Amino acid sequence: MTETYGPGPAESPLIIELLIMHQLFRLVLGQKDLSRAGDLFSLDDSEIEDSLTEALEQIKIISSSLDYQTNNNDQAVVEICITRITTAIRETESIEKHAEALVGLWDSCLEHSLRPSGKDEDTPHAKIASDIMSCILQNYNRPPVMALAIPIAVKFLHRSNKELCRNMSNYLSLAAITKADLLANHTDVIVKSILQGNAMLLRVLPAVYEKQPQPINRHLTELLALMSQLEQPEQYHLLRLLHVAVKRKQPEVAQKCIPFLIGHLKDSTHNDVILNILIEIAGYEPVALNGFLPMLKEIGERFPYLIGQMARLYGAVGHVDEAPQPCFFPHARATRQQTSVLETETGCLKMLFKMIEHMEGCYGWLFSLAGDQHSAPVESQMACPPRAAAAMVGVKSCVFCLVFLTGWNMLAKHHDVFITSSLGSESWTLFK
């Protein structure tokens, strides 16, 4: 009688996996037969789909062997098999079924060197990681897959492979759109990667800020210091982050932001976005901007197309109630003690008039329309310039005048000078 013996302990997983796999996968991976590896592409995707998890486990064993990095045959077999597996997963849409094995192989790459050698040539494990990354992270809209992948993905951000890091950042930005909560748990790692030069990840921060603001707030000054080094798209994402941050009405954040924002207002590329952020701050802490009004005036005169936002900003800053308000800024507190509420409002009103006057040079059609319309008498203790008043007459649909009205009428209650539109009329009336 012939006795049969089962496989030894070390061989059991390998043999079991080989028996489960499709016979061609079993041949190619079991014998590392490069000559037959190309035949895998002759098989239908549905024919091998049930074998993919076992094939991935076998690849993990092969790629973890001691001689893998120097064995060209094994590397070629693995590369072909991974290409066939990822193609089948995409075509059969079975990523969720095989995600655990795919992420497991991906994670195993972190145990090996990923630093490019020679002329930016990827290491064998960096090639595996790159091929698997695209297959996994293209499914950023599948929460179960992202829950497995993101904790591994962020580990690649600090592995000295710029190309891998750049591609990873692209995919993480897409993941932030649908599963920001998963990325929020790794905010610290993401911020540190940005500070080390991976500016592409700035687009992730606005999405994760609501979930994890503190890691970002701790490094906000360092992040703002990157502005001059960034490309225009990354600058935009940094400003988006600030807009999200100031909406939370955090005094310490506003204190860091205001000097930075004022300093970049002269950049015509982003000054409209910056003004919107300042308007947001002025809505809950207007006194913090008192000390910057001269600079804002200069910007308003240099960029007349910003008149609408400037009017809103001056309206908010000038509209300071006589009742005491909390003030979180030392320099602003001193300003409040030295400057009366009336002086602040009067200065803002005068600036609003100057903005309207300045429109004459840029929007001549506004005044030509105004000249033909009936004007109600203008009476004001502010000695309203006639041309500025005329600009408000007969321009019922002018968006600039609508915004001006918002700023003006916010201030008007202390001076009893209002601008209204008569019902059914074609004129604006400025009255006391």
Short mmCIF file of C-alpha atoms in Angstrom, two decimals:
data_model
loop_
_atom_site.label_atom_id
_atom_site.label_comp_id
_atom_site.label_asym_id
_atom_site.label_seq_id
_atom_site.Cartn_x
_atom_site.Cartn_y
_atom_site.Cartn_z
CA MET A 1 0.00 0.00 0.00
CA THR A 2 1.35 3.38 -0.98
CA GLU A 3 1.16 5.96 1.75
CA THR A 4 0.43 9.57 0.86
CA TYR A 5 1.49 12.48 2.90
CA GLY A 6 0.05 15.98 2.98
CA PRO A 7 2.19 19.01 2.29
CA GLY A 8 4.50 20.29 4.96
CA PRO A 9 3.53 23.32 7.06
CA ALA A 10 5.58 25.76 4.99
CA GLU A 11 4.12 24.51 1.71
CA SER A 12 0.44 24.25 2.69
CA PRO A 13 -0.75 27.80 1.82
CA LEU A 14 1.14 27.81 -1.46
CA ILE A 15 -0.20 24.45 -2.64
CA ILE A 16 -3.76 25.19 -1.53
CA GLU A 17 -3.77 28.51 -3.40
CA LEU A 18 -2.33 26.89 -6.51
CA LEU A 19 -5.04 24.22 -6.47
CA ILE A 20 -7.80 26.86 -6.24
CA MET A 21 -6.42 29.04 -9.03
CA HIS A 22 -7.17 28.70 -12.72
CA GLN A 23 -4.76 26.15 -14.19
CA LEU A 24 -2.92 28.71 -16.33
CA PHE A 25 -2.36 31.01 -13.33
CA ARG A 26 -1.27 27.90 -11.43
CA LEU A 27 1.31 27.10 -14.10
CA VAL A 28 2.62 30.64 -14.57
CA LEU A 29 2.86 31.53 -10.87
CA GLY A 30 3.67 28.06 -9.55
CA GLN A 31 6.54 27.51 -11.95
CA LYS A 32 7.23 31.21 -12.62
CA ASP A 33 6.93 30.37 -16.29
CA LEU A 34 7.48 33.59 -18.22
CA SER A 35 6.98 31.86 -21.58
CA ARG A 36 3.32 31.12 -20.75
CA ALA A 37 2.51 34.36 -18.90
CA GLY A 38 1.32 36.12 -22.06
CA ASP A 39 -1.31 33.39 -22.60
CA LEU A 40 -3.25 34.80 -19.63
CA PHE A 41 -4.53 37.55 -21.93
CA SER A 42 -6.17 34.96 -24.19
CA LEU A 43 -8.53 33.98 -21.38
CA ASP A 44 -11.90 35.63 -20.87
CA ASP A 45 -12.10 37.93 -17.83
CA SER A 46 -15.03 36.01 -16.38
CA GLU A 47 -13.09 32.76 -16.72
CA ILE A 48 -10.34 33.87 -14.34
CA GLU A 49 -12.27 36.23 -12.06
CA ASP A 50 -12.72 33.64 -9.29
CA SER A 51 -8.95 33.05 -9.23
CA LEU A 52 -7.82 36.65 -8.77
CA THR A 53 -7.64 36.81 -4.97
CA GLU A 54 -5.57 33.61 -4.81
CA ALA A 55 -3.32 34.85 -7.62
CA LEU A 56 -2.70 38.09 -5.70
CA GLU A 57 -1.77 36.15 -2.57
CA GLN A 58 0.69 34.09 -4.61
CA ILE A 59 2.24 37.21 -6.12
CA LYS A 60 2.70 38.57 -2.61
CA ILE A 61 4.69 35.46 -1.68
CA ILE A 62 6.86 35.68 -4.80
CA SER A 63 7.56 39.42 -4.42
CA SER A 64 8.51 38.98 -0.77
CA SER A 65 11.21 36.44 -1.51
CA LEU A 66 14.80 37.39 -0.70
CA ASP A 67 16.03 37.30 -4.30
CA TYR A 68 13.06 39.04 -5.92
CA GLN A 69 14.82 42.40 -6.43
CA THR A 70 17.57 40.72 -8.45
CA ASN A 71 15.51 38.06 -10.23
CA ASN A 72 14.46 39.50 -13.59
CA ASN A 73 12.37 36.45 -14.53
CA ASP A 74 10.24 36.65 -11.38
CA GLN A 75 9.79 40.40 -11.81
CA ALA A 76 8.59 39.96 -15.39
CA VAL A 77 6.14 37.20 -14.39
CA VAL A 78 4.73 39.34 -11.56
CA GLU A 79 4.42 42.42 -13.77
CA ILE A 80 2.48 40.54 -16.45
CA CYS A 81 0.22 38.82 -13.94
CA ILE A 82 -0.59 42.09 -12.12
CA THR A 83 -1.48 43.73 -15.43
CA ARG A 84 -3.81 40.81 -16.28
CA ILE A 85 -5.38 40.80 -12.81
CA THR A 86 -6.06 44.54 -12.64
CA THR A 87 -7.52 44.46 -16.16
CA ALA A 88 -9.89 41.64 -15.18
CA ILE A 89 -10.92 43.45 -11.99
CA ARG A 90 -11.80 46.60 -13.93
CA GLU A 91 -13.66 44.72 -16.67
CA THR A 92 -15.68 42.57 -14.26
CA GLU A 93 -16.14 45.46 -11.76
CA SER A 94 -15.15 43.12 -8.96
CA ILE A 95 -12.88 45.49 -7.05
CA GLU A 96 -14.82 45.13 -3.78
CA LYS A 97 -14.51 41.35 -3.93
CA HIS A 98 -10.73 41.41 -4.38
CA ALA A 99 -9.90 44.68 -2.57
CA GLU A 100 -8.54 43.03 0.57
CA ALA A 101 -6.01 40.91 -1.34
CA LEU A 102 -5.09 43.84 -3.61
CA VAL A 103 -4.51 46.19 -0.65
CA GLY A 104 -2.58 43.44 1.14
CA LEU A 105 -0.14 43.15 -1.77
CA TRP A 106 0.07 46.95 -1.95
CA ASP A 107 0.86 47.18 1.77
CA SER A 108 3.61 44.57 1.44
CA CYS A 109 5.48 46.92 -0.94
CA LEU A 110 6.07 49.29 1.99
CA GLU A 111 8.35 46.69 3.56
CA HIS A 112 10.82 47.18 0.71
CA SER A 113 12.80 50.05 -0.79
CA LEU A 114 10.80 52.37 -3.04
CA ARG A 115 13.54 54.93 -3.62
CA PRO A 116 14.39 55.24 -7.35
CA SER A 117 17.79 53.94 -8.32
CA GLY A 118 20.02 55.30 -11.07
CA LYS A 119 18.24 57.56 -13.56
CA ASP A 120 14.92 57.74 -11.69
CA GLU A 121 14.31 54.07 -12.40
CA ASP A 122 11.67 52.59 -10.11
CA THR A 123 12.51 49.66 -7.90
CA PRO A 124 10.61 46.39 -8.52
CA HIS A 125 8.32 47.02 -5.53
CA ALA A 126 7.70 50.63 -6.57
CA LYS A 127 6.45 49.30 -9.94
CA ILE A 128 4.07 46.92 -8.18
CA ALA A 129 2.84 49.73 -5.91
CA SER A 130 2.25 52.05 -8.85
CA ASP A 131 0.27 49.47 -10.88
CA ILE A 132 -1.91 48.54 -7.92
CA MET A 133 -2.44 52.16 -6.83
CA SER A 134 -4.21 53.12 -10.04
CA CYS A 135 -6.46 50.05 -9.87
CA ILE A 136 -7.49 50.71 -6.27
CA LEU A 137 -7.76 54.49 -6.10
CA GLN A 138 -9.65 54.90 -9.35
CA ASN A 139 -12.50 53.53 -7.26
CA TYR A 140 -12.51 56.59 -4.97
CA ASN A 141 -16.32 56.63 -5.13
CA ARG A 142 -16.58 53.19 -3.45
CA PRO A 143 -16.48 53.69 0.34
CA PRO A 144 -15.68 50.05 1.27
CA VAL A 145 -12.63 50.09 -1.00
CA MET A 146 -11.48 53.50 0.28
CA ALA A 147 -11.85 52.38 3.89
CA LEU A 148 -9.26 49.67 3.20
CA ALA A 149 -7.02 51.72 0.92
CA ILE A 150 -6.61 55.17 2.48
CA PRO A 151 -4.75 54.08 5.65
CA ILE A 152 -2.19 52.38 3.38
CA ALA A 153 -2.17 55.15 0.76
CA VAL A 154 -1.04 57.89 3.17
CA LYS A 155 1.97 55.78 4.19
CA PHE A 156 3.37 56.17 0.68
CA LEU A 157 3.55 59.98 1.06
CA HIS A 158 6.85 59.76 2.96
CA ARG A 159 8.62 57.00 1.07
CA SER A 160 11.14 59.03 -1.01
CA ASN A 161 9.51 58.39 -4.36
CA LYS A 162 8.33 61.69 -5.88
CA GLU A 163 6.47 60.20 -8.83
CA LEU A 164 4.60 57.74 -6.61
CA CYS A 165 3.85 60.53 -4.15
CA ARG A 166 2.59 62.85 -6.92
CA ASN A 167 0.23 60.24 -8.34
CA MET A 168 -0.94 59.30 -4.85
CA SER A 169 -1.76 62.96 -4.16
CA ASN A 170 -3.89 63.14 -7.30
CA TYR A 171 -5.94 60.15 -6.24
CA LEU A 172 -6.26 61.33 -2.63
CA SER A 173 -7.64 64.62 -3.91
CA LEU A 174 -10.38 62.70 -5.70
CA ALA A 175 -11.03 60.59 -2.60
CA ALA A 176 -11.48 63.79 -0.57
CA ILE A 177 -14.48 64.67 -2.72
CA THR A 178 -16.54 61.69 -1.59
CA LYS A 179 -14.89 60.38 1.60
CA ALA A 180 -13.26 63.33 3.34
CA ASP A 181 -13.98 61.72 6.73
CA LEU A 182 -11.59 58.86 5.93
CA LEU A 183 -8.83 61.30 5.00
CA ALA A 184 -9.52 63.49 8.03
CA ASN A 185 -8.05 60.84 10.31
CA HIS A 186 -4.72 61.37 8.53
CA THR A 187 -4.73 65.19 8.41
CA ASP A 188 -1.45 65.44 10.34
CA VAL A 189 0.37 63.24 7.80
CA ILE A 190 -1.13 65.20 4.89
CA VAL A 191 -0.10 68.59 6.34
CA LYS A 192 3.45 67.39 6.97
CA SER A 193 3.67 66.11 3.39
CA ILE A 194 2.57 69.54 2.11
CA LEU A 195 5.18 71.31 4.23
CA GLN A 196 7.81 68.97 2.78
CA GLY A 197 6.96 70.17 -0.73
CA ASN A 198 3.95 68.13 -1.82
CA ALA A 199 1.82 71.19 -2.60
CA MET A 200 -0.65 69.16 -4.66
CA LEU A 201 -2.25 67.95 -1.44
CA LEU A 202 -3.38 71.49 -0.61
CA ARG A 203 -6.55 70.73 -2.53
CA VAL A 204 -7.40 68.09 0.10
CA LEU A 205 -7.29 70.45 3.10
CA PRO A 206 -10.55 72.40 2.49
CA ALA A 207 -12.43 69.08 2.44
CA VAL A 208 -10.92 67.71 5.66
CA TYR A 209 -10.86 70.99 7.63
CA GLU A 210 -14.40 70.64 8.95
CA LYS A 211 -13.54 67.25 10.43
CA GLN A 212 -10.03 67.99 11.72
CA PRO A 213 -9.32 71.74 11.99
CA GLN A 214 -6.74 71.63 14.78
CA PRO A 215 -3.84 69.91 12.93
CA ILE A 216 -4.24 72.50 10.17
CA ASN A 217 -4.57 75.45 12.57
CA ARG A 218 -1.35 74.43 14.30
CA HIS A 219 0.56 74.72 11.04
CA LEU A 220 -1.44 77.57 9.46
CA THR A 221 1.39 80.11 9.63
CA GLU A 222 3.75 77.65 7.92
CA LEU A 223 1.17 76.89 5.25
CA LEU A 224 0.61 80.60 4.52
CA ALA A 225 4.37 81.07 4.16
CA LEU A 226 4.27 78.71 1.14
CA MET A 227 2.10 81.11 -0.90
CA SER A 228 4.91 82.70 -2.91
CA GLN A 229 6.33 79.28 -3.81
CA LEU A 230 3.07 77.85 -5.12
CA GLU A 231 1.68 77.60 -8.62
CA GLN A 232 -1.58 79.45 -9.25
CA PRO A 233 -3.89 76.42 -8.77
CA GLU A 234 -2.28 75.58 -5.42
CA GLN A 235 -2.54 79.23 -4.35
CA TYR A 236 -6.24 79.06 -5.08
CA HIS A 237 -6.66 75.95 -2.92
CA LEU A 238 -4.79 77.62 -0.06
CA LEU A 239 -7.19 80.57 -0.25
CA ARG A 240 -10.12 78.16 -0.34
CA LEU A 241 -8.79 76.66 2.88
CA LEU A 242 -8.69 80.11 4.50
CA HIS A 243 -12.25 80.82 3.41
CA VAL A 244 -13.43 77.58 5.02
CA ALA A 245 -11.40 78.35 8.15
CA VAL A 246 -12.67 81.89 8.73
CA LYS A 247 -16.28 80.76 8.38
CA ARG A 248 -15.84 78.92 11.68
CA LYS A 249 -15.35 82.31 13.41
CA GLN A 250 -12.14 81.38 15.21
CA PRO A 251 -10.39 84.55 16.44
CA GLU A 252 -6.93 82.98 16.46
CA VAL A 253 -7.34 81.94 12.83
CA ALA A 254 -8.56 85.39 11.76
CA GLN A 255 -5.62 86.99 13.55
CA LYS A 256 -3.18 84.92 11.47
CA CYS A 257 -5.09 85.44 8.23
CA ILE A 258 -5.74 89.19 8.07
CA PRO A 259 -2.14 90.48 7.61
CA PHE A 260 -1.50 87.71 5.09
CA LEU A 261 -4.65 88.51 3.11
CA ILE A 262 -4.04 92.27 3.10
CA GLY A 263 -0.49 91.67 1.94
CA HIS A 264 -1.66 89.72 -1.12
CA LEU A 265 -4.49 92.07 -2.17
CA LYS A 266 -2.24 93.72 -4.75
CA ASP A 267 -2.12 90.45 -6.68
CA SER A 268 -4.85 90.87 -9.28
CA THR A 269 -5.01 87.11 -9.78
CA HIS A 270 -6.66 86.46 -6.44
CA ASN A 271 -7.72 89.81 -4.96
CA ASP A 272 -11.44 89.22 -5.54
CA VAL A 273 -11.20 85.89 -3.67
CA ILE A 274 -9.22 87.55 -0.87
CA LEU A 275 -11.82 90.33 -0.51
CA ASN A 276 -14.55 87.72 -0.11
CA ILE A 277 -12.58 86.18 2.77
CA LEU A 278 -12.11 89.61 4.38
CA ILE A 279 -15.84 90.29 4.01
CA GLU A 280 -16.48 87.03 5.85
CA ILE A 281 -14.23 88.15 8.72
CA ALA A 282 -15.77 91.63 8.78
CA GLY A 283 -19.17 90.04 9.26
CA TYR A 284 -18.31 88.88 12.79
CA GLU A 285 -15.21 90.89 13.78
CA PRO A 286 -15.28 94.16 11.81
CA VAL A 287 -13.08 96.05 14.25
CA ALA A 288 -10.17 93.74 13.38
CA LEU A 289 -9.96 95.48 9.98
CA ASN A 290 -9.98 99.08 11.26
CA GLY A 291 -6.22 99.39 11.13
CA PHE A 292 -6.13 98.22 7.51
CA LEU A 293 -8.64 100.71 6.03
CA PRO A 294 -5.95 102.94 4.42
CA MET A 295 -4.50 99.91 2.60
CA LEU A 296 -7.96 98.81 1.52
CA LYS A 297 -8.62 102.33 0.19
CA GLU A 298 -5.44 102.13 -1.87
CA ILE A 299 -6.48 98.75 -3.31
CA GLY A 300 -9.97 100.08 -4.13
CA GLU A 301 -8.47 102.99 -6.07
CA ARG A 302 -6.00 100.75 -7.92
CA PHE A 303 -8.57 98.09 -8.89
CA PRO A 304 -11.91 99.83 -9.60
CA TYR A 305 -13.56 96.60 -10.68
CA LEU A 306 -13.51 95.57 -7.02
CA ILE A 307 -15.90 98.38 -6.08
CA GLY A 308 -18.76 96.04 -5.24
CA GLN A 309 -16.77 93.99 -2.74
CA MET A 310 -15.06 97.08 -1.33
CA ALA A 311 -18.46 98.68 -0.70
CA ARG A 312 -19.59 95.62 1.22
CA LEU A 313 -16.36 95.51 3.20
CA TYR A 314 -16.47 99.20 4.11
CA GLY A 315 -20.13 98.87 4.99
CA ALA A 316 -19.37 96.01 7.39
CA VAL A 317 -16.32 97.70 8.98
CA GLY A 318 -18.08 101.03 9.36
CA HIS A 319 -21.21 99.53 10.88
CA VAL A 320 -19.98 99.17 14.46
CA ASP A 321 -22.75 99.35 17.03
CA GLU A 322 -22.34 101.73 19.92
CA ALA A 323 -22.82 98.87 22.37
CA PRO A 324 -19.52 97.24 23.45
CA GLN A 325 -18.46 94.22 21.35
CA PRO A 326 -15.90 91.52 22.14
CA CYS A 327 -12.58 92.22 20.49
CA PHE A 328 -9.95 89.51 20.07
CA PHE A 329 -7.18 91.56 18.50
CA PRO A 330 -4.84 93.69 20.66
CA HIS A 331 -4.07 96.22 17.91
CA ALA A 332 -7.76 96.49 17.06
CA ARG A 333 -8.66 96.99 20.73
CA ALA A 334 -6.27 99.95 20.87
CA THR A 335 -7.81 101.33 17.68
CA ARG A 336 -11.26 101.07 19.17
CA GLN A 337 -10.20 103.04 22.24
CA GLN A 338 -8.71 105.81 20.10
CA THR A 339 -11.34 106.05 17.37
CA SER A 340 -14.97 106.73 18.06
CA VAL A 341 -17.71 104.79 16.36
CA LEU A 342 -18.88 107.90 14.56
CA GLU A 343 -15.43 108.65 13.16
CA THR A 344 -15.12 105.14 11.79
CA GLU A 345 -18.53 105.26 10.14
CA THR A 346 -17.95 108.75 8.74
CA GLY A 347 -14.66 107.63 7.19
CA CYS A 348 -16.31 104.63 5.62
CA LEU A 349 -19.17 106.72 4.23
CA LYS A 350 -16.69 109.11 2.62
CA MET A 351 -14.83 106.18 1.12
CA LEU A 352 -18.07 104.78 -0.31
CA PHE A 353 -18.73 108.11 -2.02
CA LYS A 354 -15.22 108.16 -3.45
CA MET A 355 -15.79 104.66 -4.85
CA ILE A 356 -18.90 105.83 -6.67
CA GLU A 357 -17.09 108.90 -7.97
CA HIS A 358 -14.27 106.70 -9.22
CA MET A 359 -16.76 104.70 -11.25
CA GLU A 360 -17.08 107.70 -13.59
CA GLY A 361 -13.78 106.89 -15.26
CA CYS A 362 -14.49 103.17 -15.66
CA TYR A 363 -18.22 103.07 -16.24
CA GLY A 364 -19.02 106.21 -18.22
CA TRP A 365 -22.26 104.71 -19.42
CA LEU A 366 -23.48 104.81 -15.83
CA PHE A 367 -23.39 108.59 -15.78
CA SER A 368 -24.88 109.01 -19.23
CA LEU A 369 -27.86 107.01 -18.03
CA ALA A 370 -28.02 109.08 -14.87
CA GLY A 371 -28.00 112.40 -16.76
CA ASP A 372 -31.35 111.78 -18.46
CA GLN A 373 -33.27 110.67 -15.39
CA HIS A 374 -35.28 112.65 -12.88
CA SER A 375 -33.29 113.16 -9.67
CA ALA A 376 -34.83 113.67 -6.28
CA PRO A 377 -33.24 116.41 -4.12
CA VAL A 378 -30.16 115.24 -2.25
CA GLU A 379 -29.77 116.44 1.30
CA SER A 380 -27.12 115.02 3.57
CA GLN A 381 -24.88 116.16 6.38
CA MET A 382 -22.14 114.17 4.66
CA ALA A 383 -21.95 116.75 1.82
CA CYS A 384 -22.52 114.06 -0.80
CA PRO A 385 -20.59 114.90 -4.02
CA PRO A 386 -23.09 115.72 -6.76
CA ARG A 387 -21.54 113.37 -9.28
CA ALA A 388 -21.58 110.52 -6.78
CA ALA A 389 -25.25 111.15 -6.03
CA ALA A 390 -26.04 111.35 -9.74
CA ALA A 391 -24.44 107.96 -10.22
CA MET A 392 -27.15 106.44 -8.05
CA VAL A 393 -30.04 108.00 -9.98
CA GLY A 394 -31.89 106.12 -12.70
CA VAL A 395 -29.71 102.99 -12.71
CA LYS A 396 -32.21 100.53 -11.35
CA SER A 397 -30.50 97.35 -12.61
CA CYS A 398 -26.88 98.27 -11.95
CA VAL A 399 -25.27 95.56 -9.86
CA PHE A 400 -22.63 97.98 -8.57
CA CYS A 401 -25.31 100.30 -7.21
CA LEU A 402 -27.11 97.41 -5.54
CA VAL A 403 -23.95 96.43 -3.73
CA PHE A 404 -23.27 100.07 -2.88
CA LEU A 405 -26.74 100.30 -1.34
CA THR A 406 -25.93 97.38 0.92
CA GLY A 407 -22.82 99.08 2.25
CA TRP A 408 -24.41 102.51 2.51
CA ASN A 409 -27.62 101.50 4.26
CA MET A 410 -25.71 99.40 6.80
CA LEU A 411 -24.18 102.70 7.93
CA ALA A 412 -27.20 104.91 7.44
CA LYS A 413 -29.03 104.32 10.70
CA HIS A 414 -26.65 106.57 12.63
CA HIS A 415 -26.86 109.38 10.04
CA ASP A 416 -30.49 109.03 8.85
CA VAL A 417 -29.36 109.08 5.23
CA PHE A 418 -30.91 106.31 3.16
CA ILE A 419 -31.08 105.31 -0.49
CA THR A 420 -34.20 103.55 -1.71
CA SER A 421 -35.93 102.60 -4.93
CA SER A 422 -39.49 103.89 -5.35
CA LEU A 423 -41.99 101.17 -6.14
CA GLY A 424 -42.82 101.27 -9.82
CA SER A 425 -40.38 104.08 -10.42
CA GLU A 426 -37.37 104.15 -12.68
CA SER A 427 -35.24 106.15 -10.24
CA TRP A 428 -33.25 105.72 -7.06
CA THR A 429 -33.89 108.22 -4.30
CA LEU A 430 -31.31 109.35 -1.78
CA PHE A 431 -33.05 111.10 1.12
CA LYS A 432 -32.61 112.18 4.70
#
